[in-house]
mmCIF file with all atom_site columns, C-alpha atoms in Angstrom:
data_model
loop_
_atom_site.group_PDB
_atom_site.id
_atom_site.type_symbol
_atom_site.label_atom_id
_atom_site.label_alt_id
_atom_site.label_comp_id
_atom_site.label_asym_id
_atom_site.label_entity_id
_atom_site.label_seq_id
_atom_site.pdbx_PDB_ins_code
_atom_site.Cartn_x
_atom_site.Cartn_y
_atom_site.Cartn_z
_atom_site.occupancy
_atom_site.B_iso_or_equiv
_atom_site.pdbx_formal_charge
_atom_site.auth_seq_id
_atom_site.auth_comp_id
_atom_site.auth_asym_id
_atom_site.auth_atom_id
_atom_site.pdbx_PDB_model_num
ATOM 1   C CA . MET A 1 1   ? 66.095 154.797 -2.721  1.00 0.00 ? 6   MET A CA 1
ATOM 2   C CA . GLU A 1 2   ? 67.465 156.647 0.481   1.00 0.00 ? 7   GLU A CA 1
ATOM 3   C CA . LYS A 1 3   ? 70.855 157.990 -1.541  1.00 0.00 ? 8   LYS A CA 1
ATOM 4   C CA . GLY A 1 4   ? 71.416 158.122 -4.972  1.00 0.00 ? 9   GLY A CA 1
ATOM 5   C CA . TYR A 1 5   ? 74.983 157.116 -6.279  1.00 0.00 ? 10  TYR A CA 1
ATOM 6   C CA . VAL A 1 6   ? 76.693 158.843 -9.828  1.00 0.00 ? 11  VAL A CA 1
ATOM 7   C CA . GLN A 1 7   ? 77.603 155.973 -12.203 1.00 0.00 ? 12  GLN A CA 1
ATOM 8   C CA . VAL A 1 8   ? 79.524 156.610 -15.032 1.00 0.00 ? 13  VAL A CA 1
ATOM 9   C CA . TYR A 1 9   ? 79.812 154.676 -18.357 1.00 0.00 ? 14  TYR A CA 1
ATOM 10  C CA . THR A 1 10  ? 83.075 155.760 -20.082 1.00 0.00 ? 15  THR A CA 1
ATOM 11  C CA . GLY A 1 11  ? 85.597 154.442 -22.461 1.00 0.00 ? 16  GLY A CA 1
ATOM 12  C CA . ASN A 1 12  ? 85.866 153.994 -26.563 1.00 0.00 ? 17  ASN A CA 1
ATOM 13  C CA . GLY A 1 13  ? 84.060 150.570 -26.884 1.00 0.00 ? 18  GLY A CA 1
ATOM 14  C CA . LYS A 1 14  ? 80.524 150.073 -27.476 1.00 0.00 ? 19  LYS A CA 1
ATOM 15  C CA . GLY A 1 15  ? 77.675 149.665 -25.536 1.00 0.00 ? 20  GLY A CA 1
ATOM 16  C CA . LYS A 1 16  ? 77.662 152.941 -22.608 1.00 0.00 ? 21  LYS A CA 1
ATOM 17  C CA . THR A 1 17  ? 73.953 154.127 -23.865 1.00 0.00 ? 22  THR A CA 1
ATOM 18  C CA . THR A 1 18  ? 72.942 150.645 -24.329 1.00 0.00 ? 23  THR A CA 1
ATOM 19  C CA . ALA A 1 19  ? 73.847 149.987 -20.484 1.00 0.00 ? 24  ALA A CA 1
ATOM 20  C CA . ALA A 1 20  ? 71.987 153.253 -19.650 1.00 0.00 ? 25  ALA A CA 1
ATOM 21  C CA . LEU A 1 21  ? 68.916 152.101 -21.350 1.00 0.00 ? 26  LEU A CA 1
ATOM 22  C CA . GLY A 1 22  ? 69.121 148.420 -19.528 1.00 0.00 ? 27  GLY A CA 1
ATOM 23  C CA . LEU A 1 23  ? 69.644 150.300 -16.372 1.00 0.00 ? 28  LEU A CA 1
ATOM 24  C CA . SER A 1 24  ? 66.973 152.531 -17.008 1.00 0.00 ? 29  SER A CA 1
ATOM 25  C CA . VAL A 1 25  ? 64.207 149.434 -18.720 1.00 0.00 ? 30  VAL A CA 1
ATOM 26  C CA . ARG A 1 26  ? 65.279 148.031 -14.969 1.00 0.00 ? 31  ARG A CA 1
ATOM 27  C CA . ALA A 1 27  ? 64.683 150.637 -13.162 1.00 0.00 ? 32  ALA A CA 1
ATOM 28  C CA . VAL A 1 28  ? 60.885 151.358 -14.158 1.00 0.00 ? 33  VAL A CA 1
ATOM 29  C CA . CYS A 1 29  ? 59.887 147.633 -13.633 1.00 0.00 ? 34  CYS A CA 1
ATOM 30  C CA . ALA A 1 30  ? 60.835 148.032 -10.235 1.00 0.00 ? 35  ALA A CA 1
ATOM 31  C CA . GLY A 1 31  ? 58.755 151.571 -9.951  1.00 0.00 ? 36  GLY A CA 1
ATOM 32  C CA . LYS A 1 32  ? 61.122 153.582 -10.311 1.00 0.00 ? 37  LYS A CA 1
ATOM 33  C CA . LYS A 1 33  ? 60.840 157.108 -12.043 1.00 0.00 ? 38  LYS A CA 1
ATOM 34  C CA . VAL A 1 34  ? 63.552 157.573 -15.543 1.00 0.00 ? 39  VAL A CA 1
ATOM 35  C CA . PHE A 1 35  ? 64.508 160.937 -16.976 1.00 0.00 ? 40  PHE A CA 1
ATOM 36  C CA . PHE A 1 36  ? 66.901 159.833 -19.799 1.00 0.00 ? 41  PHE A CA 1
ATOM 37  C CA . GLY A 1 37  ? 68.863 163.454 -20.826 1.00 0.00 ? 42  GLY A CA 1
ATOM 38  C CA . GLN A 1 38  ? 70.650 163.089 -24.410 1.00 0.00 ? 43  GLN A CA 1
ATOM 39  C CA . PHE A 1 39  ? 73.127 165.586 -24.813 1.00 0.00 ? 44  PHE A CA 1
ATOM 40  C CA . VAL A 1 40  ? 74.686 165.752 -28.483 1.00 0.00 ? 45  VAL A CA 1
ATOM 41  C CA . LYS A 1 41  ? 72.098 163.667 -29.927 1.00 0.00 ? 46  LYS A CA 1
ATOM 42  C CA . GLY A 1 42  ? 69.869 165.009 -32.291 1.00 0.00 ? 47  GLY A CA 1
ATOM 43  C CA . MET A 1 43  ? 68.927 162.270 -34.683 1.00 0.00 ? 48  MET A CA 1
ATOM 44  C CA . GLU A 1 44  ? 66.008 159.455 -34.595 1.00 0.00 ? 49  GLU A CA 1
ATOM 45  C CA . TYR A 1 45  ? 67.371 157.066 -32.541 1.00 0.00 ? 50  TYR A CA 1
ATOM 46  C CA . SER A 1 46  ? 64.962 153.870 -31.922 1.00 0.00 ? 51  SER A CA 1
ATOM 47  C CA . GLU A 1 47  ? 65.209 154.625 -28.021 1.00 0.00 ? 52  GLU A CA 1
ATOM 48  C CA . LEU A 1 48  ? 63.750 157.481 -28.517 1.00 0.00 ? 53  LEU A CA 1
ATOM 49  C CA . LYS A 1 49  ? 60.468 155.002 -29.078 1.00 0.00 ? 54  LYS A CA 1
ATOM 50  C CA . CYS A 1 50  ? 60.623 153.425 -25.786 1.00 0.00 ? 55  CYS A CA 1
ATOM 51  C CA . THR A 1 51  ? 57.784 156.179 -23.874 1.00 0.00 ? 56  THR A CA 1
ATOM 52  C CA . GLU A 1 52  ? 55.518 154.471 -26.503 1.00 0.00 ? 57  GLU A CA 1
ATOM 53  C CA . PHE A 1 53  ? 55.623 151.001 -24.546 1.00 0.00 ? 58  PHE A CA 1
ATOM 54  C CA . ILE A 1 54  ? 57.302 152.033 -21.077 1.00 0.00 ? 59  ILE A CA 1
ATOM 55  C CA . ASP A 1 55  ? 55.703 154.101 -18.637 1.00 0.00 ? 60  ASP A CA 1
ATOM 56  C CA . ASN A 1 56  ? 57.699 156.488 -15.918 1.00 0.00 ? 61  ASN A CA 1
ATOM 57  C CA . LEU A 1 57  ? 60.547 156.736 -18.930 1.00 0.00 ? 62  LEU A CA 1
ATOM 58  C CA . GLU A 1 58  ? 60.792 160.105 -20.275 1.00 0.00 ? 63  GLU A CA 1
ATOM 59  C CA . ILE A 1 59  ? 63.439 160.650 -23.242 1.00 0.00 ? 64  ILE A CA 1
ATOM 60  C CA . GLU A 1 60  ? 64.880 163.984 -24.152 1.00 0.00 ? 65  GLU A CA 1
ATOM 61  C CA . GLN A 1 61  ? 67.058 165.144 -26.652 1.00 0.00 ? 66  GLN A CA 1
ATOM 62  C CA . PHE A 1 62  ? 69.379 167.990 -25.978 1.00 0.00 ? 67  PHE A CA 1
ATOM 63  C CA . GLY A 1 63  ? 71.456 167.842 -29.444 1.00 0.00 ? 68  GLY A CA 1
ATOM 64  C CA . ARG A 1 64  ? 70.661 168.702 -33.290 1.00 0.00 ? 69  ARG A CA 1
ATOM 65  C CA . ARG A 1 65  ? 72.265 166.771 -35.407 1.00 0.00 ? 70  ARG A CA 1
ATOM 66  C CA . CYS A 1 66  ? 75.859 165.011 -35.220 1.00 0.00 ? 71  CYS A CA 1
ATOM 67  C CA . PHE A 1 67  ? 78.898 167.179 -35.266 1.00 0.00 ? 72  PHE A CA 1
ATOM 68  C CA . ILE A 1 68  ? 81.691 164.627 -34.188 1.00 0.00 ? 73  ILE A CA 1
ATOM 69  C CA . TYR A 1 69  ? 83.498 165.758 -37.223 1.00 0.00 ? 74  TYR A CA 1
ATOM 70  C CA . GLU A 1 70  ? 83.336 169.529 -37.539 1.00 0.00 ? 75  GLU A CA 1
ATOM 71  C CA . GLU A 1 71  ? 82.830 172.217 -34.869 1.00 0.00 ? 76  GLU A CA 1
ATOM 72  C CA . PRO A 1 72  ? 79.894 172.636 -32.738 1.00 0.00 ? 77  PRO A CA 1
ATOM 73  C CA . SER A 1 73  ? 77.770 175.581 -34.162 1.00 0.00 ? 78  SER A CA 1
ATOM 74  C CA . GLU A 1 74  ? 76.325 178.175 -31.665 1.00 0.00 ? 79  GLU A CA 1
ATOM 75  C CA . GLU A 1 75  ? 72.973 176.320 -31.741 1.00 0.00 ? 80  GLU A CA 1
ATOM 76  C CA . ASP A 1 76  ? 74.298 173.351 -30.590 1.00 0.00 ? 81  ASP A CA 1
ATOM 77  C CA . ILE A 1 77  ? 76.379 174.913 -27.722 1.00 0.00 ? 82  ILE A CA 1
ATOM 78  C CA . THR A 1 78  ? 72.532 176.823 -27.045 1.00 0.00 ? 83  THR A CA 1
ATOM 79  C CA . ALA A 1 79  ? 70.918 173.241 -27.040 1.00 0.00 ? 84  ALA A CA 1
ATOM 80  C CA . ALA A 1 80  ? 73.867 171.753 -24.834 1.00 0.00 ? 85  ALA A CA 1
ATOM 81  C CA . ARG A 1 81  ? 73.292 174.934 -22.440 1.00 0.00 ? 86  ARG A CA 1
ATOM 82  C CA . ASN A 1 82  ? 69.520 174.451 -22.401 1.00 0.00 ? 87  ASN A CA 1
ATOM 83  C CA . GLY A 1 83  ? 69.818 170.958 -21.656 1.00 0.00 ? 88  GLY A CA 1
ATOM 84  C CA . LEU A 1 84  ? 72.227 171.305 -18.717 1.00 0.00 ? 89  LEU A CA 1
ATOM 85  C CA . GLU A 1 85  ? 69.622 173.774 -17.517 1.00 0.00 ? 90  GLU A CA 1
ATOM 86  C CA . LYS A 1 86  ? 66.830 171.633 -17.371 1.00 0.00 ? 91  LYS A CA 1
ATOM 87  C CA . ILE A 1 87  ? 68.560 168.731 -16.236 1.00 0.00 ? 92  ILE A CA 1
ATOM 88  C CA . SER A 1 88  ? 70.069 170.603 -13.294 1.00 0.00 ? 93  SER A CA 1
ATOM 89  C CA . ASN A 1 89  ? 66.681 171.619 -12.350 1.00 0.00 ? 94  ASN A CA 1
ATOM 90  C CA . ILE A 1 90  ? 64.895 168.203 -12.675 1.00 0.00 ? 95  ILE A CA 1
ATOM 91  C CA . LEU A 1 91  ? 68.316 166.880 -10.298 1.00 0.00 ? 96  LEU A CA 1
ATOM 92  C CA . LYS A 1 92  ? 66.963 169.360 -7.853  1.00 0.00 ? 97  LYS A CA 1
ATOM 93  C CA . SER A 1 93  ? 63.119 168.667 -7.958  1.00 0.00 ? 98  SER A CA 1
ATOM 94  C CA . GLY A 1 94  ? 63.593 165.279 -6.580  1.00 0.00 ? 99  GLY A CA 1
ATOM 95  C CA . ASN A 1 95  ? 60.698 164.373 -9.259  1.00 0.00 ? 100 ASN A CA 1
ATOM 96  C CA . TYR A 1 96  ? 62.701 161.219 -10.937 1.00 0.00 ? 101 TYR A CA 1
ATOM 97  C CA . ASP A 1 97  ? 64.487 158.453 -9.341  1.00 0.00 ? 102 ASP A CA 1
ATOM 98  C CA . ILE A 1 98  ? 67.288 157.888 -12.125 1.00 0.00 ? 103 ILE A CA 1
ATOM 99  C CA . VAL A 1 99  ? 68.721 161.088 -14.156 1.00 0.00 ? 104 VAL A CA 1
ATOM 100 C CA . VAL A 1 100 ? 70.593 160.157 -17.306 1.00 0.00 ? 105 VAL A CA 1
ATOM 101 C CA . MET A 1 101 ? 73.364 162.131 -18.383 1.00 0.00 ? 106 MET A CA 1
ATOM 102 C CA . ASP A 1 102 ? 73.701 160.643 -21.980 1.00 0.00 ? 107 ASP A CA 1
ATOM 103 C CA . GLU A 1 103 ? 76.786 161.341 -23.847 1.00 0.00 ? 108 GLU A CA 1
ATOM 104 C CA . LEU A 1 104 ? 77.382 164.108 -21.018 1.00 0.00 ? 109 LEU A CA 1
ATOM 105 C CA . ASN A 1 105 ? 81.229 163.235 -21.578 1.00 0.00 ? 110 ASN A CA 1
ATOM 106 C CA . ILE A 1 106 ? 81.098 164.246 -25.145 1.00 0.00 ? 111 ILE A CA 1
ATOM 107 C CA . ALA A 1 107 ? 79.213 167.147 -24.220 1.00 0.00 ? 112 ALA A CA 1
ATOM 108 C CA . LEU A 1 108 ? 82.438 168.193 -22.196 1.00 0.00 ? 113 LEU A CA 1
ATOM 109 C CA . TYR A 1 109 ? 84.956 166.888 -24.160 1.00 0.00 ? 114 TYR A CA 1
ATOM 110 C CA . PHE A 1 110 ? 83.451 169.802 -26.938 1.00 0.00 ? 115 PHE A CA 1
ATOM 111 C CA . LYS A 1 111 ? 83.170 172.088 -24.659 1.00 0.00 ? 116 LYS A CA 1
ATOM 112 C CA . LEU A 1 112 ? 79.518 172.769 -24.779 1.00 0.00 ? 117 LEU A CA 1
ATOM 113 C CA . PHE A 1 113 ? 79.042 173.785 -21.474 1.00 0.00 ? 118 PHE A CA 1
ATOM 114 C CA . THR A 1 114 ? 82.019 173.354 -18.086 1.00 0.00 ? 119 THR A CA 1
ATOM 115 C CA . VAL A 1 115 ? 82.871 170.606 -16.095 1.00 0.00 ? 120 VAL A CA 1
ATOM 116 C CA . GLU A 1 116 ? 82.153 172.724 -13.500 1.00 0.00 ? 121 GLU A CA 1
ATOM 117 C CA . GLU A 1 117 ? 79.109 173.674 -14.642 1.00 0.00 ? 122 GLU A CA 1
ATOM 118 C CA . ALA A 1 118 ? 77.746 170.004 -14.841 1.00 0.00 ? 123 ALA A CA 1
ATOM 119 C CA . LEU A 1 119 ? 79.127 169.101 -11.733 1.00 0.00 ? 124 LEU A CA 1
ATOM 120 C CA . LYS A 1 120 ? 77.138 172.060 -10.099 1.00 0.00 ? 125 LYS A CA 1
ATOM 121 C CA . ALA A 1 121 ? 74.257 170.040 -11.566 1.00 0.00 ? 126 ALA A CA 1
ATOM 122 C CA . ILE A 1 122 ? 75.159 167.106 -10.258 1.00 0.00 ? 127 ILE A CA 1
ATOM 123 C CA . LYS A 1 123 ? 76.532 168.228 -6.940  1.00 0.00 ? 128 LYS A CA 1
ATOM 124 C CA . GLY A 1 124 ? 72.599 170.210 -6.373  1.00 0.00 ? 129 GLY A CA 1
ATOM 125 C CA . ARG A 1 125 ? 70.856 167.327 -6.503  1.00 0.00 ? 130 ARG A CA 1
ATOM 126 C CA . VAL A 1 126 ? 68.325 165.616 -4.260  1.00 0.00 ? 131 VAL A CA 1
ATOM 127 C CA . THR A 1 127 ? 70.261 163.080 -2.535  1.00 0.00 ? 132 THR A CA 1
ATOM 128 C CA . HIS A 1 128 ? 68.067 160.133 -3.581  1.00 0.00 ? 133 HIS A CA 1
ATOM 129 C CA . VAL A 1 129 ? 68.880 160.849 -6.939  1.00 0.00 ? 134 VAL A CA 1
ATOM 130 C CA . GLU A 1 130 ? 71.079 158.442 -8.766  1.00 0.00 ? 135 GLU A CA 1
ATOM 131 C CA . VAL A 1 131 ? 72.347 159.609 -12.001 1.00 0.00 ? 136 VAL A CA 1
ATOM 132 C CA . VAL A 1 132 ? 74.053 157.837 -14.695 1.00 0.00 ? 137 VAL A CA 1
ATOM 133 C CA . ILE A 1 133 ? 76.645 159.154 -17.183 1.00 0.00 ? 138 ILE A CA 1
ATOM 134 C CA . THR A 1 134 ? 77.911 158.413 -20.126 1.00 0.00 ? 139 THR A CA 1
ATOM 135 C CA . GLY A 1 135 ? 80.480 159.116 -23.310 1.00 0.00 ? 140 GLY A CA 1
ATOM 136 C CA . ARG A 1 136 ? 83.478 158.371 -24.252 1.00 0.00 ? 141 ARG A CA 1
ATOM 137 C CA . TYR A 1 137 ? 86.247 161.035 -22.448 1.00 0.00 ? 142 TYR A CA 1
ATOM 138 C CA . ALA A 1 138 ? 85.534 161.009 -19.125 1.00 0.00 ? 143 ALA A CA 1
ATOM 139 C CA . PRO A 1 139 ? 87.141 163.794 -17.320 1.00 0.00 ? 144 PRO A CA 1
ATOM 140 C CA . LYS A 1 140 ? 88.992 163.303 -14.200 1.00 0.00 ? 145 LYS A CA 1
ATOM 141 C CA . GLU A 1 141 ? 86.644 165.649 -12.020 1.00 0.00 ? 146 GLU A CA 1
ATOM 142 C CA . ILE A 1 142 ? 83.334 163.651 -13.322 1.00 0.00 ? 147 ILE A CA 1
ATOM 143 C CA . ILE A 1 143 ? 85.405 160.457 -12.500 1.00 0.00 ? 148 ILE A CA 1
ATOM 144 C CA . ASP A 1 144 ? 86.610 161.549 -8.704  1.00 0.00 ? 149 ASP A CA 1
ATOM 145 C CA . ILE A 1 145 ? 82.947 162.401 -8.044  1.00 0.00 ? 150 ILE A CA 1
ATOM 146 C CA . ALA A 1 146 ? 81.525 158.596 -9.334  1.00 0.00 ? 151 ALA A CA 1
ATOM 147 C CA . ASP A 1 147 ? 81.010 155.859 -6.958  1.00 0.00 ? 152 ASP A CA 1
ATOM 148 C CA . LEU A 1 148 ? 81.035 153.464 -9.823  1.00 0.00 ? 153 LEU A CA 1
ATOM 149 C CA . VAL A 1 149 ? 83.069 153.822 -13.135 1.00 0.00 ? 154 VAL A CA 1
ATOM 150 C CA . THR A 1 150 ? 82.723 151.498 -15.971 1.00 0.00 ? 155 THR A CA 1
ATOM 151 C CA . GLU A 1 151 ? 84.828 151.727 -19.039 1.00 0.00 ? 156 GLU A CA 1
ATOM 152 C CA . MET A 1 152 ? 83.762 150.654 -22.143 1.00 0.00 ? 157 MET A CA 1
ATOM 153 C CA . LYS A 1 153 ? 86.698 148.393 -24.246 1.00 0.00 ? 158 LYS A CA 1
ATOM 154 C CA . ASP A 1 154 ? 87.336 148.175 -27.731 1.00 0.00 ? 159 ASP A CA 1
ATOM 155 C CA . VAL A 1 155 ? 88.640 145.252 -28.297 1.00 0.00 ? 160 VAL A CA 1
ATOM 156 C CA . LYS A 1 156 ? 86.752 144.653 -31.706 1.00 0.00 ? 161 LYS A CA 1
ATOM 157 C CA . HIS A 1 157 ? 84.343 146.045 -33.794 1.00 0.00 ? 162 HIS A CA 1
ATOM 158 C CA . TYR A 1 158 ? 82.679 145.170 -36.781 1.00 0.00 ? 163 TYR A CA 1
ATOM 159 C CA . TYR A 1 159 ? 82.707 148.670 -38.047 1.00 0.00 ? 164 TYR A CA 1
ATOM 160 C CA . TYR A 1 160 ? 86.084 148.782 -39.237 1.00 0.00 ? 165 TYR A CA 1
ATOM 161 C CA . ASN A 1 161 ? 84.928 146.010 -41.560 1.00 0.00 ? 166 ASN A CA 1
ATOM 162 C CA . GLY A 1 162 ? 83.127 148.125 -43.239 1.00 0.00 ? 167 GLY A CA 1
ATOM 163 C CA . VAL A 1 163 ? 79.741 147.208 -41.175 1.00 0.00 ? 168 VAL A CA 1
ATOM 164 C CA . GLU A 1 164 ? 77.659 150.550 -41.007 1.00 0.00 ? 169 GLU A CA 1
ATOM 165 C CA . ALA A 1 165 ? 75.447 151.258 -38.093 1.00 0.00 ? 170 ALA A CA 1
ATOM 166 C CA . ARG A 1 166 ? 72.437 149.386 -38.265 1.00 0.00 ? 171 ARG A CA 1
ATOM 167 C CA . GLN A 1 167 ? 68.458 150.242 -36.469 1.00 0.00 ? 172 GLN A CA 1
ATOM 168 C CA . GLY A 1 168 ? 67.566 148.399 -33.280 1.00 0.00 ? 173 GLY A CA 1
ATOM 169 C CA . ILE A 1 169 ? 71.716 147.924 -32.717 1.00 0.00 ? 174 ILE A CA 1
ATOM 170 C CA . GLU A 1 170 ? 73.492 150.631 -32.753 1.00 0.00 ? 175 GLU A CA 1
ATOM 171 C CA . PHE A 1 171 ? 70.606 153.610 -34.009 1.00 0.00 ? 176 PHE A CA 1
#
């Protein structure tokens, strides 16, 4: 690709990470190399096993645990900041065609680092690198620099009827 664009998947509906994973699989099947960095997440999600089956896809988590119902700890902040630094270096390297910043918007919402720091990393990328950003609460500054923004809208969800998250579907 000569020019990489910035894509954002946001909103309160299900499917943001799933969309980014689908795009990643499509890209590697087209011969592209993908780095998939997950902010905030530190649990054993099923997608972490993708790399056992798919070449040219690297997934790394920059979170420790789920803290969405409490304040992030210093360790959570450090993990996210280290992840942003790693992704910034990856974006500058040009070694990957697509870089996914999964749950970047959540990391920003919880102030694990600043919007300005995230924008600096995104804007500092090699021009051919496509960036995919996920997470609800996308700030205006991220939407403004994006070339494509898709909002997932929660119309109906079985979670509200007591269905717990299922392995292979939600995690």
